[in-house]
Amino acid sequence: MNKDFLTPRSHPQTTISMGPSSASFSMAVLTVLRYYKWYHVTVLVEVTSTLSGLYSTMAAALLEMAKPSDDDDVTYEMVAQYVKSSISNDDLKGVLHVSKRRSRVFVLFSTGVFVLRILAMTDELHMSNGEYVFINCQPVKTLSYGIPAQFTRSVNDTSNLNAFRSLIFLLSATKEATAKTLADVNSRIARVTKDKYNFTYPNGDPALDSGFGARSAMDMSEMVALLVVDRDTSDPHLAEQRCSGRDLAARVSNRSFTQTTGKSYFSSGGIRLYNTDVFAFNTSTLSLQVLYCRQ
């Protein structure tokens, strides 16, 4: 299904993928791998019952996209390892010990907590010498998945810094609009919510920053309006066909749109490709900092 959304003739003809998708994040990982010419990769997947198989889905999308194709001259050698969140430290060390013989690049589809467990083992396994790299990808900035602040060290805790220097952290770049624009929209949402539903958002937790659900809902509503206007202005005769989902979906292919929350980019298969912030560890601040934004 993920690969179908990337090709124009095989994806569901009336479907548009608006939310953060496994295909979008897997493409971000592949971009990093290709940029650094890392072609031998171990994909380590945390199997957790609380996140509904998200990481397994992301891994499956990555493995599918990494398969050889006629229009790509790069061949990836990837091996996937699936481990439960409850795996013991000794067993996890065993998995890493075997995997490091095969590759020096590890893509970690796992929570931030699980990544920290792995980094804590690297000294003992002789994997913190700069010859190994760990790539962690998170779809949303929430503590249940993983956030950059989890990897901040204190001046009193500088142990194993080499392992943190080997970490590349990918996170969906959600704040694409200007701060003022988002602040204005959040204020309007707060007023309407208070007036109509007598609900007040907690201080410091505006509507569009409370999670990808609210932002995605707004993006989807606005996208439908944009597509209808686009159809009606391009061909007034189509205005009567207001129930043509296929027509609206076709208008998304290979296009970008400017929305309130920022720009939206869609592949030929109708899937939204999110910008991704790429973080690396700064030894001066002892924290993860953005290197660049992958678009």
Coordinates of N, CA and C in Angstrom, one line a residue, residues 9-10 12 63 65 71 75 79 102 129 135 154 191 195-196 262 264 292:
R9 N -0.6 5.1 -11.1 CA -1.6 4.3 -11.6 C -2.0 3.2 -10.7
S10 N -1.4 3.0 -9.6 CA -1.7 1.8 -8.8 C -2.3 2.2 -7.4
P12 N -5.1 3.9 -4.7 CA -6.5 4.0 -4.7 C -7.0 5.3 -5.3
L63 N 11.8 -1.2 3.7 CA 12.3 -2.4 3.0 C 11.8 -2.5 1.6
M65 N 10.7 0.1 -0.3 CA 11.3 1.2 -1.2 C 12.8 0.9 -1.5
D71 N 15.0 2.2 -12.5 CA 15.3 3.6 -12.6 C 16.2 4.0 -11.4
T75 N 21.9 -0.1 -4.9 CA 21.4 -1.4 -4.4 C 21.7 -1.4 -2.9
V79 N 18.8 -5.8 6.4 CA 18.3 -6.9 7.1 C 17.5 -6.3 8.3
R102 N 27.5 -7.5 10.6 CA 26.9 -7.4 9.2 C 26.9 -6.0 8.7
N129 N 32.9 4.0 18.8 CA 34.2 4.5 18.4 C 34.1 5.3 17.1
I135 N 20.4 5.7 13.3 CA 19.4 6.6 12.8 C 18.0 6.3 13.4
S154 N 23.5 16.4 30.8 CA 23.9 17.4 31.7 C 25.4 17.5 31.8
R191 N -10.9 30.9 20.6 CA -12.1 31.7 20.8 C -13.4 31.0 20.4
D195 N -16.4 29.8 22.9 CA -17.8 30.3 22.7 C -18.8 29.2 22.4
K196 N -18.4 28.2 21.6 CA -19.4 27.2 21.1 C -19.4 26.0 22.0
G262 N 1.3 25.8 6.5 CA 2.5 25.7 5.7 C 2.3 25.1 4.4
S264 N 2.1 22.1 1.5 CA 1.9 20.7 1.4 C 2.4 20.2 0.1
Y292 N 19.6 20.3 9.3 CA 18.9 20.8 8.1 C 17.5 20.2 8.0

